[in-house]
Coordinates of C-alpha atoms in Angstrom, one line a residue:
Chain C
X235 CA -9.6 53.8 -14.8
X236 CA -9.0 55.4 -18.5
X237 CA -11.1 58.1 -18.1
X238 CA -8.9 60.5 -17.5
X239 CA -7.1 60.1 -20.4
X240 CA -9.5 60.2 -22.4
X241 CA -10.2 64.2 -21.2
X242 CA -7.4 65.0 -21.8
X243 CA -4.1 63.2 -21.4
X244 CA -1.2 62.6 -24.4
X245 CA -0.2 59.4 -23.6
X246 CA -3.3 57.5 -23.7
X247 CA -3.2 53.5 -23.1
X248 CA -4.0 51.8 -26.1
X249 CA -4.8 47.9 -27.2
X250 CA -4.7 47.1 -30.6
X251 CA -5.6 43.4 -31.0
X252 CA -5.0 42.1 -34.3
X253 CA -1.2 43.2 -34.7
X254 CA -0.1 42.8 -38.4
X255 CA 0.7 44.9 -40.7
X256 CA -1.3 47.7 -39.8
X257 CA -1.6 46.9 -36.3
X258 CA 1.8 47.1 -35.6
X259 CA 2.2 50.2 -38.4
X260 CA 0.3 52.3 -36.5
X261 CA 0.8 51.4 -33.4
X262 CA 3.7 52.1 -33.6
X263 CA 3.5 55.5 -34.7
X264 CA 1.7 55.9 -31.5
X265 CA 3.6 54.6 -28.9
X266 CA 6.8 56.4 -31.0
X267 CA 4.4 59.5 -29.1
X268 CA 4.6 58.5 -26.0
X269 CA 1.3 56.2 -25.8
X270 CA 1.1 52.8 -23.8
X271 CA 0.5 50.5 -26.9
X272 CA -0.6 46.6 -26.2
X273 CA -1.2 44.5 -28.5
X274 CA -2.2 41.3 -28.7
X275 CA -1.0 38.6 -31.6
X276 CA -1.3 35.0 -31.4
X277 CA 1.0 34.1 -34.7
X278 CA 4.2 36.2 -34.0
X279 CA 3.7 35.8 -29.9
X280 CA 7.0 35.2 -29.8
X281 CA 9.0 37.0 -31.7
X282 CA 6.7 39.9 -30.9
X283 CA 6.9 39.1 -26.6
X284 CA 11.2 39.0 -27.2
X285 CA 11.7 41.4 -29.9
X286 CA 9.3 44.2 -30.8
X287 CA 8.5 44.8 -34.6
X288 CA 11.4 45.3 -36.8
X289 CA 9.8 47.5 -38.9
X290 CA 11.1 49.0 -42.4
X291 CA 9.5 52.3 -43.6
X292 CA 11.6 55.0 -45.6
X293 CA 9.0 57.7 -44.5
X294 CA 8.8 56.7 -40.8
X295 CA 12.2 55.4 -40.2
X296 CA 13.0 51.7 -39.6
X297 CA 12.4 51.3 -36.3
X298 CA 12.3 48.5 -33.3
X299 CA 8.4 49.1 -31.8
X300 CA 8.7 47.3 -28.4
X301 CA 5.0 47.0 -27.2
X302 CA 4.2 48.1 -24.0
X303 CA 3.0 44.2 -22.8
X304 CA 2.8 41.4 -25.5
X305 CA -0.8 39.0 -24.4
X306 CA -1.6 35.9 -26.3
X307 CA -5.5 36.5 -25.8
X308 CA -7.3 40.0 -24.8
X309 CA -8.5 38.9 -21.6
X310 CA -5.0 39.0 -20.2
X311 CA -5.6 42.8 -20.6
X312 CA -6.8 45.2 -18.6
X313 CA -7.6 47.6 -16.8
X314 CA -9.9 48.6 -20.2
X315 CA -7.9 50.8 -22.8
X316 CA -8.4 54.2 -24.0
X317 CA -8.7 53.2 -27.2
X318 CA -9.0 50.0 -28.7
X319 CA -8.0 49.8 -32.0
X320 CA -9.5 46.6 -34.0
X321 CA -7.1 45.6 -36.7
X322 CA -8.6 41.6 -37.2
X323 CA -9.5 40.8 -40.1
X324 CA -13.3 40.6 -40.8
X325 CA -14.1 37.4 -42.0
X326 CA -17.2 35.6 -42.0
X327 CA -17.8 33.0 -39.3
X328 CA -14.8 35.9 -37.1
X329 CA -16.6 37.1 -34.1
X330 CA -15.5 40.5 -33.7
X331 CA -17.2 41.6 -30.7
X332 CA -16.4 38.8 -28.5
X333 CA -12.7 38.4 -29.3
X334 CA -13.3 42.6 -28.5
X335 CA -15.7 42.4 -25.6
X336 CA -12.4 41.6 -22.8
X337 CA -10.8 45.2 -23.2
X338 CA -13.6 46.7 -23.7
X339 CA -13.8 49.2 -20.1
X340 CA -16.9 52.1 -19.4
X341 CA -14.8 55.2 -21.5
X342 CA -13.1 52.8 -24.0
X343 CA -13.6 55.0 -26.6
X344 CA -13.5 51.5 -29.7
X345 CA -11.5 52.2 -33.4
X346 CA -11.9 49.5 -36.0
X347 CA -8.9 50.5 -38.3
X348 CA -9.9 47.7 -41.1
X349 CA -12.3 47.2 -45.0
X350 CA -15.0 47.0 -45.9
X351 CA -18.1 48.4 -46.1
X352 CA -20.7 48.0 -43.3
X353 CA -19.0 46.6 -41.1
X354 CA -18.9 49.0 -38.2
X355 CA -23.2 48.2 -37.3
X356 CA -22.4 45.0 -35.2
X357 CA -19.8 46.7 -34.2
X358 CA -22.1 50.2 -32.0
X359 CA -24.4 47.4 -31.6
X360 CA -23.3 45.0 -29.4
X361 CA -21.4 48.1 -27.6
X362 CA -24.0 50.8 -26.6
X363 CA -23.0 54.0 -25.2
X364 CA -19.5 53.6 -27.0
X365 CA -18.1 55.6 -28.9
X366 CA -17.2 54.4 -32.1
X367 CA -13.8 55.1 -34.7
X368 CA -14.3 53.9 -38.0
X369 CA -10.9 54.7 -39.6
X370 CA -9.0 54.0 -43.2
X371 CA -5.6 53.2 -44.2
X372 CA -4.0 54.8 -47.1
X373 CA -1.5 52.6 -47.2
X374 CA 0.9 49.4 -48.3
X375 CA 2.0 47.7 -45.6
X376 CA 2.9 43.8 -45.2
X377 CA 4.3 41.7 -42.7
X378 CA 6.9 39.2 -43.2
X379 CA 6.8 36.6 -40.2
X380 CA 8.5 37.1 -36.9
X381 CA 7.6 40.7 -36.7
X382 CA 9.1 41.7 -38.7
X383 CA 6.8 44.4 -41.1
X384 CA 7.5 46.6 -44.0
X385 CA 6.2 49.8 -45.3
X386 CA 5.7 50.5 -48.7
X387 CA 4.1 53.6 -49.3
X388 CA 1.8 56.3 -48.9
X389 CA 0.0 56.3 -45.0
X390 CA -2.8 58.6 -44.0
X391 CA -5.3 58.2 -42.6
X392 CA -9.1 58.4 -42.5
X393 CA -10.5 59.0 -39.1
X394 CA -13.8 60.2 -37.4
X395 CA -16.9 59.1 -35.7
X396 CA -19.3 56.2 -37.4
X397 CA -21.4 56.9 -38.6
X398 CA -21.1 60.2 -38.3
X399 CA -19.1 63.5 -36.6
X400 CA -15.4 64.6 -35.8
X401 CA -15.4 63.6 -31.8
X402 CA -13.1 64.6 -29.0
X403 CA -11.5 61.5 -28.7
X404 CA -10.3 61.5 -32.5
X405 CA -9.0 64.5 -33.0
X406 CA -6.9 63.8 -30.0
X407 CA -5.4 60.4 -31.3
X408 CA -5.4 61.9 -35.0
X409 CA -3.6 64.2 -33.4
X410 CA -0.6 62.1 -31.3
X411 CA -0.2 60.2 -35.9
X412 CA 0.2 63.0 -37.1
X413 CA 2.7 64.5 -34.7
X414 CA 4.0 61.2 -35.6
X415 CA 4.5 61.2 -39.1
X416 CA 1.2 60.7 -40.6
X417 CA -0.9 62.0 -42.7
X418 CA -4.2 62.0 -40.2
X419 CA -7.7 63.7 -42.2
X420 CA -10.4 63.7 -38.9
X421 CA -14.1 63.6 -41.3
X422 CA -17.1 64.6 -40.2
X423 CA -18.4 61.8 -42.8
X424 CA -16.7 59.1 -41.9
X425 CA -19.3 56.8 -43.6
X426 CA -19.4 58.5 -47.2
X427 CA -15.3 58.3 -46.2
X428 CA -15.6 54.4 -46.4
X429 CA -17.8 54.9 -49.2
X430 CA -15.9 56.7 -51.1
X431 CA -12.8 54.0 -50.5
X432 CA -14.8 51.5 -51.7
X433 CA -15.1 52.3 -55.0
X434 CA -11.2 51.7 -55.3
X435 CA -11.2 48.3 -52.9
X436 CA -15.0 46.7 -54.0
X437 CA -13.9 46.1 -58.0
X438 CA -9.7 45.9 -57.4
X439 CA -9.7 43.7 -54.5
X440 CA -10.7 41.0 -55.7
X441 CA -10.3 41.6 -60.1
X442 CA -6.7 41.3 -58.5
X443 CA -7.6 38.2 -57.4
X444 CA -8.9 36.6 -59.9
X445 CA -6.5 35.7 -62.6
X446 CA -4.3 33.9 -59.9
X447 CA -3.3 37.1 -59.5
X448 CA -3.0 40.8 -60.8
X449 CA -1.2 43.6 -60.2
X450 CA -2.6 47.3 -60.7
X451 CA -1.4 47.3 -64.0
X452 CA -2.0 43.9 -64.8
X453 CA -5.9 44.6 -64.0
X454 CA -5.9 48.0 -65.9
X455 CA -4.1 46.7 -68.9
X456 CA -5.7 48.4 -71.9
X457 CA -8.9 50.3 -72.4
X458 CA -11.1 47.4 -72.9
X459 CA -9.5 46.2 -69.1
X460 CA -9.5 49.8 -68.1
X461 CA -13.3 50.0 -69.2
X462 CA -14.2 46.7 -67.4
X463 CA -13.0 48.0 -63.8
X464 CA -14.7 51.6 -64.7
X465 CA -17.6 49.8 -65.1
X466 CA -17.4 47.6 -61.3
X467 CA -16.3 51.3 -60.0
X468 CA -19.1 53.1 -61.6
X469 CA -21.8 50.1 -59.8
X470 CA -20.9 50.9 -56.7
X471 CA -21.2 54.5 -57.2
X472 CA -24.5 53.6 -57.9
X473 CA -25.1 51.3 -54.7
X474 CA -23.2 54.2 -52.7
X475 CA -25.6 56.9 -53.4
X476 CA -28.5 54.5 -52.7
X477 CA -27.3 53.3 -49.7
X478 CA -27.4 57.3 -49.3
X479 CA -24.2 58.2 -49.4
X480 CA -23.8 59.5 -52.5
X481 CA -20.1 59.6 -54.8
X482 CA -18.1 62.3 -56.0
X483 CA -18.8 62.0 -60.3
X484 CA -15.4 61.6 -61.1
X485 CA -14.2 59.8 -58.2
X486 CA -13.8 56.3 -60.8
X487 CA -11.5 58.2 -63.0
X488 CA -9.7 59.8 -60.5
X489 CA -9.0 56.6 -58.8
X490 CA -8.0 54.9 -62.0
X491 CA -5.1 57.4 -62.6
X492 CA -4.0 57.5 -59.5
X493 CA -3.7 53.7 -60.0
X494 CA -2.3 54.7 -63.6
X495 CA 0.7 56.7 -61.0
X496 CA 1.0 54.4 -58.8
X497 CA 3.6 51.5 -58.9
X498 CA 2.4 48.0 -59.7
X499 CA 0.7 47.5 -56.1
X500 CA -1.2 44.2 -55.5
X501 CA -3.9 44.6 -53.3
X502 CA -4.7 43.6 -49.7
X503 CA -6.9 40.5 -51.2
X504 CA -4.0 39.9 -53.5
X505 CA -1.7 40.0 -51.2
X506 CA -3.6 37.2 -48.2
X507 CA -4.5 35.0 -51.5
X508 CA -1.1 34.4 -52.0
X509 CA 0.2 34.1 -48.7
X510 CA -3.0 31.4 -48.1
X511 CA -4.6 33.7 -45.7
X512 CA -9.1 34.3 -45.7
X513 CA -10.3 36.5 -48.0
X514 CA -12.3 38.9 -47.3
X515 CA -14.9 38.9 -49.5
X516 CA -17.5 39.9 -48.2
X517 CA -16.3 42.8 -46.3
X518 CA -15.0 44.1 -48.9
X519 CA -17.4 43.0 -51.7
X520 CA -20.1 41.4 -50.4
X521 CA -21.4 43.7 -48.6
X522 CA -21.5 46.2 -51.5
X523 CA -24.0 43.8 -53.4
X524 CA -25.7 42.8 -50.4
X525 CA -26.5 47.0 -49.8
X526 CA -27.0 46.9 -53.8
X527 CA -29.3 43.8 -53.5
X528 CA -31.3 46.2 -50.8
X529 CA -31.3 49.0 -53.0
X530 CA -32.0 47.2 -56.4
X531 CA -29.0 48.5 -57.9
X532 CA -28.2 46.6 -60.9
X533 CA -24.4 46.5 -60.7
X534 CA -23.8 42.6 -63.6
X535 CA -20.1 43.7 -63.0
X536 CA -19.8 43.3 -59.0
X537 CA -22.0 40.3 -59.6
X538 CA -20.2 38.4 -61.8
X539 CA -17.1 39.8 -59.4
X540 CA -18.6 38.0 -56.7
X541 CA -19.7 35.3 -57.5
X542 CA -16.1 33.9 -59.0
X543 CA -14.6 35.5 -56.0
X544 CA -16.2 33.2 -54.1
X545 CA -15.7 29.7 -55.9
X546 CA -12.2 30.7 -55.8
X547 CA -12.3 32.0 -51.9
X548 CA -14.5 27.6 -51.5
X549 CA -11.6 26.3 -53.3
X550 CA -9.3 28.0 -51.7
X551 CA -10.4 26.8 -47.5
X552 CA -10.8 23.2 -49.2
X553 CA -7.9 23.0 -49.9
Chain D
X267 CA -4.5 12.6 -107.3
X268 CA -6.6 11.7 -105.1
X269 CA -10.0 11.6 -105.6
X270 CA -10.8 8.4 -106.5
X271 CA -10.4 8.0 -102.3
X272 CA -12.8 10.4 -102.2
X273 CA -14.7 8.5 -104.4
X274 CA -15.2 5.9 -101.9
X275 CA -12.1 3.9 -101.0
X276 CA -11.9 2.9 -97.7
X277 CA -8.7 3.8 -96.9
X278 CA -8.1 7.6 -97.1
X279 CA -4.6 9.3 -97.2
X280 CA -5.3 11.9 -94.2
X281 CA -2.5 14.2 -92.8
X282 CA -3.4 15.5 -90.1
X283 CA -1.9 19.0 -88.5
X284 CA -1.1 20.4 -85.1
X285 CA -1.0 16.7 -84.1
X286 CA -1.5 17.5 -80.6
X287 CA -3.6 15.1 -77.9
X288 CA -7.5 15.5 -80.5
X289 CA -5.6 15.1 -83.3
X290 CA -3.1 12.4 -82.6
X291 CA -6.4 10.6 -80.7
X292 CA -8.8 10.2 -83.2
X293 CA -5.8 10.0 -86.6
X294 CA -4.7 7.3 -84.3
X295 CA -8.0 5.2 -84.8
X296 CA -8.5 6.5 -88.7
X297 CA -4.6 4.5 -88.8
X298 CA -6.3 1.2 -86.9
X299 CA -9.4 1.1 -89.8
X300 CA -6.4 1.2 -91.9
X301 CA -6.3 5.3 -93.5
X302 CA -2.9 6.0 -93.7
X303 CA -2.2 9.1 -91.6
X304 CA 0.6 11.4 -91.8
X305 CA 1.3 14.1 -89.2
X306 CA 2.7 17.0 -89.1
X307 CA 3.6 18.4 -85.4
X308 CA 6.3 20.9 -84.2
X309 CA 7.9 20.4 -81.4
X310 CA 7.1 16.9 -80.9
X311 CA 8.2 15.6 -84.2
X312 CA 11.8 14.4 -82.3
X313 CA 9.5 12.0 -80.3
X314 CA 7.0 10.9 -82.3
X315 CA 9.3 10.4 -85.8
X316 CA 11.0 7.7 -83.9
X317 CA 8.7 6.8 -81.7
X318 CA 5.2 7.1 -83.0
X319 CA 2.7 7.8 -80.4
X320 CA 2.7 6.4 -77.1
X321 CA -1.7 6.3 -76.6
X322 CA -2.9 5.3 -73.0
X323 CA -6.7 4.6 -73.2
X324 CA -9.8 3.0 -72.2
X325 CA -12.2 2.7 -74.3
X326 CA -9.7 2.3 -77.3
X327 CA -7.0 0.3 -75.2
X328 CA -3.4 1.5 -74.5
X329 CA -1.3 1.3 -78.0
X330 CA 1.4 2.3 -80.5
X331 CA 0.2 5.2 -83.3
X332 CA 2.7 5.0 -85.6
X333 CA 1.8 7.8 -88.1
X334 CA 2.9 7.3 -92.2
X335 CA 4.9 9.8 -92.2
X336 CA 5.7 12.6 -89.7
X337 CA 6.6 16.1 -91.1
X338 CA 8.2 19.1 -89.4
X339 CA 6.4 20.9 -92.3
X340 CA 3.1 21.4 -93.6
X341 CA 4.9 21.8 -97.4
X342 CA 6.9 18.5 -97.1
X343 CA 3.7 16.0 -97.4
X344 CA 2.7 15.4 -101.3
X345 CA 0.6 14.7 -102.6
X346 CA -2.1 16.1 -101.0
X347 CA -4.4 14.6 -98.8
X348 CA -7.9 13.4 -99.2
X349 CA -8.6 14.5 -95.5
X350 CA -6.5 17.7 -94.6
X351 CA -7.4 17.2 -90.9
X352 CA -6.9 21.1 -88.4
X353 CA -6.3 20.7 -84.9
X354 CA -4.6 23.6 -84.0
X355 CA -5.7 25.8 -81.6
X356 CA -7.4 29.2 -82.6
X357 CA -5.2 31.4 -81.6
X358 CA -4.9 35.5 -82.3
X359 CA -2.0 35.6 -85.0
X360 CA -1.3 31.9 -85.8
X361 CA -2.3 31.8 -90.0
X362 CA -4.3 29.0 -90.3
X363 CA -4.3 29.2 -93.6
X364 CA -1.1 30.2 -94.7
X365 CA -0.1 27.4 -92.4
X366 CA -3.1 24.8 -94.7
X367 CA -2.3 25.5 -97.4
X368 CA 0.2 23.1 -99.3
X369 CA -1.8 20.4 -98.7
X370 CA -4.7 21.6 -99.8
X371 CA -5.1 20.3 -103.6
X372 CA -7.7 19.8 -105.8
X373 CA -10.0 17.2 -104.1
X374 CA -8.4 18.1 -100.9
X375 CA -11.9 17.9 -97.7
X376 CA -11.0 20.0 -94.9
X377 CA -11.2 18.3 -91.9
X378 CA -11.5 21.1 -88.7
X379 CA -11.0 19.4 -86.0
X380 CA -10.9 22.5 -83.0
X381 CA -12.8 24.1 -80.6
X382 CA -14.6 27.9 -80.9
X383 CA -17.0 29.8 -83.1
X384 CA -16.5 31.3 -85.8
X385 CA -13.9 29.5 -86.6
X386 CA -15.4 28.4 -90.3
X387 CA -16.0 30.8 -92.6
X388 CA -12.3 32.5 -92.5
X389 CA -11.0 28.6 -94.2
X390 CA -14.5 28.6 -96.4
X391 CA -13.3 31.9 -97.8
X392 CA -9.9 31.2 -98.2
X393 CA -9.9 27.5 -99.9
X394 CA -13.1 27.8 -101.7
X395 CA -14.8 25.5 -104.2
X396 CA -13.5 22.9 -101.0
X397 CA -15.8 20.8 -98.8
X398 CA -15.3 22.0 -95.6
X399 CA -16.4 19.5 -92.3
X400 CA -16.7 20.9 -89.4
X401 CA -15.9 18.7 -85.9
X402 CA -16.6 18.7 -83.2
X403 CA -14.7 16.9 -80.3
X404 CA -16.6 15.9 -76.6
X405 CA -13.2 14.4 -75.3
X406 CA -11.0 14.6 -72.6
X407 CA -7.6 14.0 -73.2
X408 CA -4.4 15.4 -72.7
X409 CA -0.6 15.6 -74.1
X410 CA 2.0 15.1 -71.3
X411 CA 5.5 15.8 -72.7
X412 CA 7.4 13.0 -75.7
X413 CA 4.7 12.2 -77.7
X414 CA 2.5 10.9 -75.2
X415 CA -0.9 10.9 -74.9
X416 CA -3.5 10.3 -72.2
X417 CA -7.4 9.2 -73.6
X418 CA -9.0 10.0 -70.1
X419 CA -12.8 9.5 -70.8
X420 CA -15.7 10.9 -73.8
X421 CA -15.0 10.7 -77.1
X422 CA -18.1 11.3 -79.6
X423 CA -17.7 13.7 -82.5
X424 CA -20.1 15.3 -83.9
X425 CA -18.9 15.6 -88.4
X426 CA -20.4 17.9 -90.9
X427 CA -20.1 20.2 -94.2
X428 CA -20.1 23.6 -92.5
X429 CA -22.5 25.3 -92.9
X430 CA -25.1 23.2 -92.5
X431 CA -25.6 19.6 -94.8
X432 CA -24.3 16.0 -94.2
X433 CA -22.6 14.8 -97.2
X434 CA -20.6 11.6 -98.6
X435 CA -17.0 12.5 -97.7
X436 CA -18.1 13.0 -93.9
X437 CA -20.3 9.5 -93.4
X438 CA -17.0 8.5 -95.2
X439 CA -15.4 10.1 -93.1
X440 CA -17.5 9.3 -89.9
X441 CA -18.2 6.1 -90.9
X442 CA -14.1 4.6 -89.9
X443 CA -14.4 6.7 -86.6
X444 CA -16.9 4.1 -86.4
X445 CA -15.2 1.3 -87.4
X446 CA -12.6 2.2 -84.4
X447 CA -15.2 2.9 -81.1
X448 CA -15.1 6.5 -82.1
X449 CA -19.0 7.4 -81.4
X450 CA -19.4 9.5 -84.7
X451 CA -22.8 11.4 -85.2
X452 CA -23.4 13.4 -89.0
X453 CA -25.1 15.9 -88.7
X454 CA -27.5 17.9 -90.6
X455 CA -26.8 21.6 -89.2
X456 CA -23.5 21.1 -87.7
X457 CA -23.3 24.8 -87.0
X458 CA -26.1 24.8 -84.3
X459 CA -24.4 22.1 -82.5
X460 CA -21.2 24.2 -81.8
X461 CA -23.4 26.7 -80.8
X462 CA -24.8 24.2 -78.9
X463 CA -21.8 23.2 -77.7
X464 CA -20.7 26.6 -77.1
X465 CA -22.9 27.0 -74.5
X466 CA -20.8 25.4 -71.6
X467 CA -17.9 26.0 -73.7
X468 CA -17.9 29.7 -73.7
X469 CA -18.4 29.9 -69.7
X470 CA -16.9 27.2 -68.3
X471 CA -13.4 28.0 -70.2
X472 CA -12.8 31.3 -69.4
X473 CA -14.6 31.1 -66.2
X474 CA -12.0 28.0 -65.1
X475 CA -8.6 30.0 -65.6
X476 CA -9.7 32.9 -63.5
X477 CA -9.2 32.1 -59.2
X478 CA -6.1 30.1 -60.8
X479 CA -7.7 26.8 -62.1
X480 CA -11.0 25.9 -61.1
X481 CA -12.1 22.7 -61.5
X482 CA -15.7 21.6 -63.3
X483 CA -16.9 21.0 -59.6
X484 CA -15.3 24.6 -58.2
X485 CA -17.4 26.2 -60.6
X486 CA -20.3 23.9 -59.4
X487 CA -19.8 24.6 -55.0
X488 CA -22.6 26.2 -54.3
X489 CA -26.1 27.4 -55.2
X490 CA -25.0 31.5 -56.3
X491 CA -21.9 29.2 -57.3
X492 CA -24.3 27.3 -60.4
X493 CA -27.1 30.4 -61.2
X494 CA -23.2 32.1 -62.3
X495 CA -22.7 29.5 -64.7
X496 CA -26.9 29.2 -65.5
X497 CA -26.7 32.7 -66.3
X498 CA -23.8 32.9 -68.2
X499 CA -25.1 30.1 -70.5
X500 CA -27.9 32.0 -70.7
X501 CA -26.5 34.8 -72.3
X502 CA -24.4 32.0 -74.9
X503 CA -27.8 30.8 -76.0
X504 CA -29.1 34.6 -76.0
X505 CA -26.0 35.0 -78.5
X506 CA -27.0 32.5 -80.5
X507 CA -31.3 32.8 -80.6
X508 CA -29.6 35.9 -82.3
X509 CA -27.3 34.5 -84.5
X510 CA -29.5 32.1 -86.0
X511 CA -28.5 28.5 -84.4
X512 CA -31.5 28.8 -81.2
X513 CA -31.0 25.7 -79.1
X514 CA -32.9 23.3 -76.9
X515 CA -34.2 26.3 -73.9
X516 CA -33.7 22.9 -71.8
X517 CA -29.6 23.3 -73.0
X518 CA -28.1 24.8 -69.8
X519 CA -29.6 22.5 -67.2
X520 CA -28.7 19.8 -68.9
X521 CA -24.9 21.5 -69.3
X522 CA -25.4 21.1 -65.3
X523 CA -26.7 18.8 -64.3
X524 CA -24.5 16.6 -67.2
X525 CA -21.2 18.3 -65.7
X526 CA -22.4 17.4 -62.5
X527 CA -22.4 13.3 -62.9
X528 CA -18.9 14.0 -64.7
X529 CA -15.4 13.4 -62.5
X530 CA -14.2 17.0 -61.5
X531 CA -12.2 18.3 -64.8
X532 CA -10.2 20.8 -66.7
X533 CA -10.9 22.6 -68.9
X534 CA -9.0 22.8 -71.9
X535 CA -8.5 26.5 -71.3
X536 CA -7.3 25.4 -67.8
X537 CA -5.0 22.9 -69.0
X538 CA -3.8 25.3 -71.5
X539 CA -3.5 27.8 -68.8
X540 CA -1.2 25.7 -66.2
X541 CA 0.6 24.0 -69.0
X542 CA 2.4 28.5 -70.5
X543 CA 0.4 27.8 -73.3
X544 CA -1.4 30.2 -75.5
X545 CA -5.2 30.3 -74.7
X546 CA -8.2 29.9 -76.7
X547 CA -9.3 33.4 -75.4
X548 CA -10.8 34.5 -78.5
X549 CA -12.1 31.7 -80.5
X550 CA -14.2 30.4 -77.3
X551 CA -14.7 33.6 -76.0
X552 CA -14.2 37.0 -77.7
X553 CA -16.4 35.8 -81.4
X554 CA -19.0 34.9 -79.0
X555 CA -18.8 37.9 -77.8
X556 CA -18.6 39.9 -81.2
X557 CA -21.8 38.1 -82.6
X558 CA -23.9 39.3 -79.0
X559 CA -22.1 42.7 -79.8
X560 CA -24.0 42.4 -83.6
X561 CA -27.0 41.2 -82.4
X562 CA -27.5 43.6 -79.1
X563 CA -27.6 40.7 -77.0
X564 CA -27.2 42.2 -73.5
X565 CA -24.4 39.6 -71.8
X566 CA -23.5 41.3 -68.9
X567 CA -21.4 37.9 -67.9
X568 CA -20.0 37.2 -71.3
X569 CA -18.5 40.4 -71.2
X570 CA -17.9 40.3 -67.9
X571 CA -15.4 36.8 -68.2
X572 CA -14.2 38.5 -70.9
X573 CA -12.8 41.7 -70.3
X574 CA -11.1 39.2 -67.0
X575 CA -9.6 36.2 -68.7
X576 CA -8.4 38.9 -71.8
X577 CA -6.2 40.7 -68.8
X578 CA -4.8 37.8 -67.8
X579 CA -4.0 36.5 -71.2
X580 CA -2.0 39.8 -71.5
X581 CA 0.2 38.7 -68.3
X582 CA 0.0 35.5 -68.9
X583 CA 1.8 36.5 -72.5
X584 CA 4.5 39.5 -71.2
X585 CA 5.8 36.4 -68.4

């Protein structure tokens, strides 16, 4: 089995489930550092199994990523990997646990490279005794068709054991990413980091979809627009604090200033919406709203965003 | 001049400014009852001056409306009409007063056949001593190109002097519409009627634009969606009460039930958005929000809708 590798090998076996832009990009970096990286991919199977991924990236260089193995189904992979990187979207009705289960061996470390809040407890409960790492990607990347990935900008990761702790398995994985040119911060408190990211995500993602796709610049196009964004972000901060993860009070302003400094940008939810893919409404927004309701936090902006985004999602599904 | 007609003639002279779907439809009914109806139209001038309007309507019958005169500019019309029907959109930066002024004679009665709240005071102030009628149309109608108008359904009017009073001039005009098959209610309190209509308009119009055009059915697609709509409507009710025009407490539910009973419907703002026309954000939503702010009414749903609709409008304008 694979225990040996998690005890120190620099060439661990890695299986990436959901190898879209994010999974393929970060998997390729591990592979270039010698990790034995396989992928499960459904829609792009033919292209990827033939030619691998063609990755365009300024910071990492354009390159082709040929996974060790390309699989149609998780169950086709054995023995169990050292690291199972789960990069599928977190969607209502998708059985992530069932999807992962065939690849979770005794010593497999699970890495959730996904967006959202409260996306880990279900996995921790389903795989007791397993180490679950939670990983946040700050990256602009998109998948074109046929295994073509574009890494537009950014790329740093924050990684840690959920809900807290910096473990050797995290450190080893992070070291591979670092060696491959990805800034990867190992954190003692990844749940708190996830809430900090949520302050941005929870507002900008749904808002970008309302109004038929708004860029970050369009969501900050006037003082009133910025005030609305800030109000939403302040509500996320209040929910985060109530959930036990207070964020720095200047975080909304830093997020807004940082976003203004970026080129106009389409959120992941806006890209999903434009490409008629399912939206991660529950993981990104619904779970925050539910956390706020449990704690009795007033959040009129988030409730409004949630109600409207659900209408849009419902319409998109029924077309 | 035209005083005689306003003292009793059944064949008054009428000038319609902004003869889109609404202006042309209601103008045509007056013309069929013998009124001498002229129109000022800009975009459709060539088609309308040649062939008139081709109006498709189940309840009124398909017919052609040939205005007495078709004009490019208001100043080309003289003498001043008995009734000046203003059916232009109420948009920021549009000088309605300047547009109307050349056609407002000493005894001209001004009829505002337009959407929105607080759209009358500017006109009343600009034309002191003139009777200003405010008219609400409950109608689904749209303009295709080249003078073609489709009257989909409904059509009743509510008409009265602004801010209050049922005058002889209103009664005479309403009688012509009634004779032509349009249910026209003369009201003693048209400002209150406008607030009642606003309970529907202020929520459904902007919401229909957010999310890339939602129909009424899509805005009521779940209990949570309906709850959101109701919350917004309740906020409009609170603003209306603070403005001195309390509405019946069951009005939001009646609006919702009535809307559910209708076929899925696109609001006027959704149609404007789809057709890349300017949106009446300020008349329909902004004026309600400002009235609420003046009175200190909490209205988080309306504030959210307003902030987001302005972002969408800003984006649409800059494209």
